[in-house]
XYZ file of C-alpha atoms in Angstrom:
401
model
C 8.926 -1.823 -27.802
C 8.315 2.114 -28.152
C 6.333 3.931 -26.247
C 4.182 4.891 -28.342
C 3.521 1.496 -29.409
C 3.126 0.216 -26.124
C 0.344 3.165 -25.329
C -1.501 2.126 -28.791
C -1.454 -1.562 -27.263
C -2.803 -0.473 -23.840
C -5.582 1.459 -25.352
C -6.512 -1.268 -27.402
C -6.494 -3.707 -24.651
C -8.468 -1.606 -22.368
C -11.355 -0.608 -24.760
C -15.045 -0.969 -23.081
C -16.867 -3.989 -24.585
C -19.330 -1.606 -26.575
C -16.458 -0.030 -28.370
C -14.598 -3.288 -29.384
C -17.837 -4.968 -30.729
C -18.359 -1.739 -32.886
C -14.932 -2.434 -34.118
C -15.558 -6.117 -34.783
C -18.703 -5.140 -36.768
C -16.906 -2.879 -38.495
C -14.042 -4.733 -39.515
C -15.940 -7.785 -40.594
C -18.337 -5.605 -42.701
C -15.212 -3.923 -44.557
C -13.804 -7.415 -44.977
C -16.995 -9.042 -46.617
C -17.628 -6.233 -48.780
C -14.265 -6.653 -50.079
C -14.897 -10.244 -50.971
C -18.412 -9.507 -52.856
C -16.457 -6.825 -54.778
C -13.646 -9.131 -55.707
C -16.210 -11.996 -56.352
C -14.293 -14.462 -54.541
C -17.338 -15.068 -51.827
C -19.718 -17.798 -53.297
C -19.068 -21.406 -51.731
C -19.556 -23.293 -54.886
C -20.854 -21.808 -58.396
C -22.621 -18.596 -57.916
C -25.795 -17.458 -59.315
C -25.001 -14.949 -62.012
C -29.046 -13.710 -61.818
C -28.578 -12.718 -58.755
C -26.349 -9.073 -58.046
C -24.782 -8.474 -55.542
C -26.005 -5.727 -53.300
C -28.876 -8.080 -52.238
C -25.969 -10.135 -50.462
C -24.332 -7.493 -49.333
C -27.278 -5.992 -47.983
C -27.899 -9.452 -46.288
C -24.877 -9.440 -44.979
C -24.947 -5.892 -43.761
C -28.109 -7.098 -42.033
C -26.146 -9.979 -40.348
C -22.920 -7.472 -39.289
C -25.230 -5.552 -37.456
C -26.299 -8.478 -35.029
C -22.597 -8.721 -34.164
C -23.418 -5.061 -32.037
C -25.358 -7.547 -29.431
C -22.610 -10.401 -29.650
C -21.668 -9.275 -25.926
C -24.694 -7.891 -24.626
C -27.054 -10.329 -25.943
C -25.124 -13.334 -27.246
C -28.630 -15.343 -27.470
C -30.936 -12.910 -29.052
C -27.855 -12.315 -31.775
C -27.916 -15.961 -32.442
C -31.682 -16.475 -32.991
C -31.927 -13.280 -34.894
C -28.805 -14.473 -37.502
C -31.344 -17.234 -38.800
C -32.963 -15.006 -41.077
C -29.676 -13.333 -42.694
C -28.281 -16.710 -43.018
C -31.413 -18.334 -44.232
C -31.934 -15.357 -46.904
C -28.052 -15.808 -47.827
C -28.717 -19.655 -48.694
C -31.498 -19.046 -50.644
C -29.420 -16.863 -52.757
C -26.480 -19.367 -52.645
C -24.098 -19.525 -49.278
C -21.474 -16.950 -49.057
C -18.312 -16.616 -47.192
C -19.047 -13.344 -45.227
C -21.916 -14.674 -43.934
C -20.711 -17.673 -42.937
C -17.896 -15.427 -41.181
C -20.591 -13.526 -39.404
C -22.289 -16.903 -38.041
C -18.797 -18.216 -36.601
C -18.708 -15.047 -34.929
C -21.722 -14.782 -33.285
C -21.412 -18.996 -32.224
C -18.562 -17.817 -30.930
C -19.249 -14.912 -28.734
C -22.517 -17.443 -27.819
C -20.311 -19.741 -26.448
C -18.006 -17.290 -24.908
C -20.211 -14.475 -23.550
C -23.217 -16.461 -23.187
C -25.148 -17.880 -19.705
C -23.429 -21.558 -18.546
C -26.891 -23.125 -19.726
C -26.331 -21.623 -23.244
C -22.619 -22.560 -23.247
C -23.712 -26.229 -22.129
C -26.425 -25.893 -25.088
C -24.138 -24.803 -27.855
C -22.362 -28.198 -29.044
C -25.863 -29.733 -29.219
C -27.086 -26.895 -31.361
C -24.290 -26.760 -33.787
C -24.513 -30.239 -34.057
C -28.218 -30.017 -34.931
C -27.395 -26.495 -37.095
C -24.651 -28.389 -39.498
C -26.995 -31.384 -39.975
C -29.596 -29.118 -41.203
C -27.231 -26.937 -43.220
C -26.101 -29.876 -44.922
C -29.337 -31.395 -45.773
C -30.381 -27.549 -46.923
C -27.470 -27.489 -49.205
C -28.038 -30.797 -50.655
C -31.397 -29.676 -51.482
C -30.791 -26.654 -52.574
C -27.815 -27.252 -55.155
C -28.503 -29.750 -57.546
C -25.076 -30.873 -58.236
C -24.690 -33.496 -54.920
C -20.933 -32.814 -55.555
C -20.798 -29.597 -55.307
C -23.331 -29.721 -52.024
C -20.874 -32.327 -50.372
C -17.879 -29.806 -50.951
C -20.149 -26.826 -49.868
C -20.674 -28.929 -46.196
C -17.327 -29.536 -45.777
C -16.161 -26.151 -46.530
C -18.806 -24.678 -44.151
C -18.202 -27.336 -41.259
C -15.253 -25.439 -40.119
C -17.147 -22.159 -39.953
C -19.633 -23.912 -37.338
C -17.526 -26.405 -35.320
C -13.992 -24.303 -35.178
C -15.237 -21.306 -33.173
C -17.573 -23.073 -30.667
C -14.843 -25.657 -29.671
C -12.453 -22.669 -29.565
C -14.812 -20.446 -27.641
C -15.222 -23.120 -24.902
C -11.908 -23.544 -24.528
C -11.126 -20.110 -23.977
C -14.271 -20.028 -21.448
C -12.711 -22.962 -19.521
C -9.414 -21.274 -19.223
C -11.064 -18.083 -17.883
C -12.737 -19.834 -15.507
C -9.802 -21.729 -14.590
C -8.106 -18.342 -13.953
C -10.992 -16.663 -12.185
C -11.217 -19.751 -9.796
C -7.492 -19.270 -9.095
C -7.785 -15.509 -8.619
C -10.252 -15.949 -6.367
C -8.612 -18.650 -4.123
C -5.231 -16.757 -4.349
C -7.635 -13.569 -2.806
C -8.873 -16.256 -0.199
C -5.456 -17.204 0.599
C -4.204 -13.698 0.990
C -7.204 -13.034 3.080
C -6.132 -15.891 5.408
C -2.768 -14.984 5.322
C -3.726 -11.545 6.270
C -5.807 -12.996 9.184
C -2.962 -15.169 10.429
C -0.664 -12.301 10.578
C -3.236 -10.214 12.424
C -3.613 -13.120 14.958
C -0.053 -13.753 15.088
C 0.742 -9.755 15.788
C -2.161 -9.921 18.330
C -0.654 -12.922 19.813
C 2.635 -10.919 20.232
C 1.249 -8.335 21.525
C -0.686 -9.879 24.426
C 2.748 -12.098 24.920
C 4.592 -8.679 25.133
C 2.052 -6.986 27.482
C 2.178 -9.901 29.742
C 5.920 -10.192 29.676
C 6.267 -6.163 30.125
C 3.625 -6.227 33.251
C 5.700 -9.364 34.840
C 9.425 -7.657 34.344
C 8.192 -3.682 35.226
C 5.229 -4.272 37.499
C 6.770 -7.054 39.599
C 10.114 -5.117 40.149
C 8.636 -1.646 40.446
C 5.981 -2.655 42.845
C 8.721 -4.316 44.985
C 10.522 -0.988 44.645
C 7.680 0.874 45.867
C 6.835 -1.410 48.653
C 10.469 -1.680 50.079
C 10.889 2.399 49.898
C 7.500 3.062 51.867
C 8.499 0.267 53.933
C 11.917 2.187 54.860
C 10.455 5.581 55.089
C 8.169 4.554 57.222
C 10.700 2.964 59.575
C 13.113 5.730 59.946
C 14.573 4.165 63.059
C 15.502 1.168 61.431
C 18.602 -0.135 62.218
C 21.647 0.473 59.753
C 21.929 -3.271 58.943
C 18.133 -3.600 57.740
C 18.522 -0.313 55.670
C 21.210 -1.669 53.598
C 19.383 -4.826 53.204
C 16.264 -2.961 51.865
C 18.609 -0.609 49.943
C 20.169 -3.662 48.424
C 17.035 -5.294 47.506
C 15.799 -1.863 45.666
C 18.772 -1.836 43.669
C 18.944 -5.266 42.822
C 15.655 -5.121 41.703
C 16.093 -1.820 39.456
C 19.084 -3.648 38.163
C 17.162 -7.470 37.200
C 13.962 -4.867 35.941
C 16.767 -2.719 32.951
C 18.354 -6.118 32.340
C 15.234 -7.947 31.453
C 13.970 -4.628 29.793
C 17.195 -4.344 27.711
C 16.606 -7.917 26.829
C 12.982 -7.524 25.653
C 14.083 -4.474 23.777
C 17.305 -6.631 22.302
C 14.553 -9.112 20.866
C 12.268 -6.694 19.513
C 15.089 -4.849 17.508
C 16.898 -7.946 16.371
C 16.736 -8.560 12.550
C 15.501 -4.947 11.694
C 18.931 -3.754 10.625
C 20.051 -2.688 14.014
C 22.601 -4.592 15.864
C 21.768 -7.831 18.076
C 21.623 -7.415 21.364
C 23.646 -9.941 23.240
C 21.984 -12.941 24.165
C 20.491 -13.220 28.106
C 19.320 -16.259 29.520
C 15.516 -16.008 30.744
C 15.075 -16.567 34.091
C 14.180 -20.016 35.815
C 13.416 -21.109 39.083
C 16.696 -21.832 40.077
C 16.883 -18.203 40.308
C 13.693 -18.079 42.940
C 15.900 -16.646 45.667
C 16.102 -13.336 43.861
C 12.158 -12.639 44.410
C 12.053 -14.452 47.588
C 14.683 -12.113 49.012
C 13.176 -8.783 47.568
C 9.870 -10.252 49.293
C 11.625 -10.549 52.691
C 13.038 -7.152 52.217
C 9.472 -5.709 52.023
C 9.048 -7.222 55.430
C 7.293 -10.143 54.622
C 8.067 -13.818 56.309
C 8.360 -16.077 53.373
C 8.995 -19.823 53.601
C 10.070 -21.811 50.858
C 9.428 -25.269 49.841
C 10.715 -26.603 47.031
C 10.824 -30.637 45.898
C 12.626 -30.477 42.321
C 14.594 -33.624 40.825
C 18.091 -31.942 40.003
C 18.890 -35.099 37.411
C 15.527 -34.320 35.810
C 15.817 -30.489 34.148
C 12.606 -28.815 33.143
C 11.742 -27.621 29.716
C 12.552 -23.986 29.416
C 8.433 -22.908 28.639
C 7.593 -24.513 32.209
C 10.885 -23.328 33.885
C 10.311 -19.841 32.547
C 6.408 -19.877 33.247
C 6.473 -21.254 36.738
C 9.116 -18.742 37.758
C 6.776 -15.740 36.438
C 3.787 -17.307 37.935
C 5.990 -17.466 41.494
C 6.913 -13.689 40.890
C 3.609 -12.476 40.266
C 2.138 -14.483 43.049
C 4.683 -13.096 45.530
C 4.360 -9.232 44.078
C 0.691 -9.765 44.517
C 1.252 -10.963 48.398
C 3.729 -8.415 49.264
C 1.254 -5.593 47.705
C -2.039 -6.832 49.458
C -0.955 -8.383 52.734
C 2.240 -5.933 53.389
C 4.154 -7.515 56.768
C 2.397 -10.903 56.471
C 3.568 -14.524 56.382
C 3.590 -16.277 52.659
C 4.358 -19.627 51.368
C 6.115 -20.847 48.318
C 5.880 -24.286 46.993
C 7.038 -25.971 44.027
C 6.749 -29.523 43.900
C 7.284 -32.016 40.859
C 5.517 -35.118 40.708
C 5.926 -37.321 37.759
C 5.102 -35.327 34.794
C 3.206 -32.187 36.335
C 4.910 -29.075 37.982
C 2.695 -27.784 40.609
C 3.294 -23.924 42.046
C 1.699 -22.838 44.979
C 1.955 -19.561 46.812
C -0.344 -18.805 50.055
C -0.395 -15.947 52.151
C -2.696 -14.601 55.186
C -5.325 -12.408 54.593
C -4.931 -9.287 56.458
C -8.026 -7.553 58.406
C -10.013 -10.814 58.143
C -10.704 -10.417 54.508
C -12.191 -13.151 52.461
C -11.525 -12.438 49.011
C -9.264 -10.172 47.016
C -9.364 -8.484 43.323
C -9.701 -11.197 40.845
C -9.748 -9.021 37.884
C -6.540 -7.534 37.864
C -3.952 -8.384 35.104
C -1.604 -10.179 37.389
C -3.853 -13.066 37.952
C -4.995 -12.690 34.038
C -1.557 -13.094 32.816
C -0.922 -15.832 35.125
C -3.709 -17.730 33.939
C -3.055 -16.896 30.540
C 0.645 -18.361 30.708
C -0.294 -21.370 32.163
C -2.896 -22.090 29.784
C -0.576 -21.145 26.723
C 1.603 -24.339 28.031
C -1.600 -26.723 28.382
C -1.649 -25.919 32.460
C -3.923 -24.473 34.585
C -4.450 -21.696 37.358
C -6.828 -21.053 40.002
C -6.511 -18.331 42.295
C -8.823 -17.435 45.433
C -9.347 -17.262 48.942
C -9.069 -20.471 51.470
C -10.347 -20.351 54.868
C -7.989 -17.207 56.063
C -5.459 -17.275 53.294
C -5.121 -16.383 49.709
C -3.808 -19.179 47.673
C -2.336 -19.135 44.000
C -2.180 -22.702 42.637
C -0.511 -23.399 39.033
C -0.097 -26.807 37.512
C 1.910 -27.266 34.674
C 2.699 -30.375 32.178
C 6.195 -31.234 31.747
C 6.061 -33.504 29.349
C 3.676 -32.006 26.808
C 5.639 -28.588 26.527
C 7.806 -27.442 24.316
């Protein structure tokens, strides 16, 4: 298709409704006048005593009503009774029937829902009435029947056609609305997924960086505060600092690899997430900070834990020990990991220094631990217990994925 023809079709398709109504009216009037001038307008035998110009005047009045076909179709259809009755009195003509058909079509398509439902019985009444009037006004009953049969398609076809078009339009509008709702739901799902992923990344970032860097800071401070420490202790603390630094960098590299994977960059090498079998790392880090840590592990080696439970338990133990080192440096802590049937319990207790009876419960660490436990269907409690601070997590084993 040429650009000029495509531009013309676009302009025709995007004209305003008022311009379209004017175009329909002028086209109908021009076609009707051509029929009147050629003398092929009558349905049946034409009355030679009636000149053409009164018919054209009645036809022009009917065409003027087409200007209301879209803005007020019910009014236009009601007013069309007058020119149609006048045309029947002079002898029914095809141009007026064409105008009546268009008004019936417009009333069915553009009218209200109530008018749309009323069009079929209304057309039935009009058809019966027109047939009776034709039989009364035309002496020849054979000619009257022929005229009625010819007029029926002008009354029934436009209503049936407009009803089908309107039905398809309503179906299309419903489908568009459904598509819009589905698009909104999909957008909300994407936003929720992004928010959830951001929350998970924030928890991981806090666990990976805050845990290791807190241990490094505490160990470095302890090393600076005890300048008279023996070389063996200094080496042990420095090794722990280096181990925490390397672990933080390794887990950060793994996180960056997960974020950049699938974005056109080279995939990072797969790194196994930490598990409970690596608890010795965080225990040694806490001990290097000057804390006495007692570890009690009751796990059946023949029954492996789900990966989600294993990682969650490790992160909770890591965060709890980091908080213990931060809030009770140089004290005593206890780490207990126990599996009973389909539940895994992780419990960390530490002494509260200076007779304190409570700790900050609004930190990101406690919120992250609770969110991790809740994410796999578990629960976590944290708070003072006599002279100690206890963090206890209960994680389901069988329900986790």
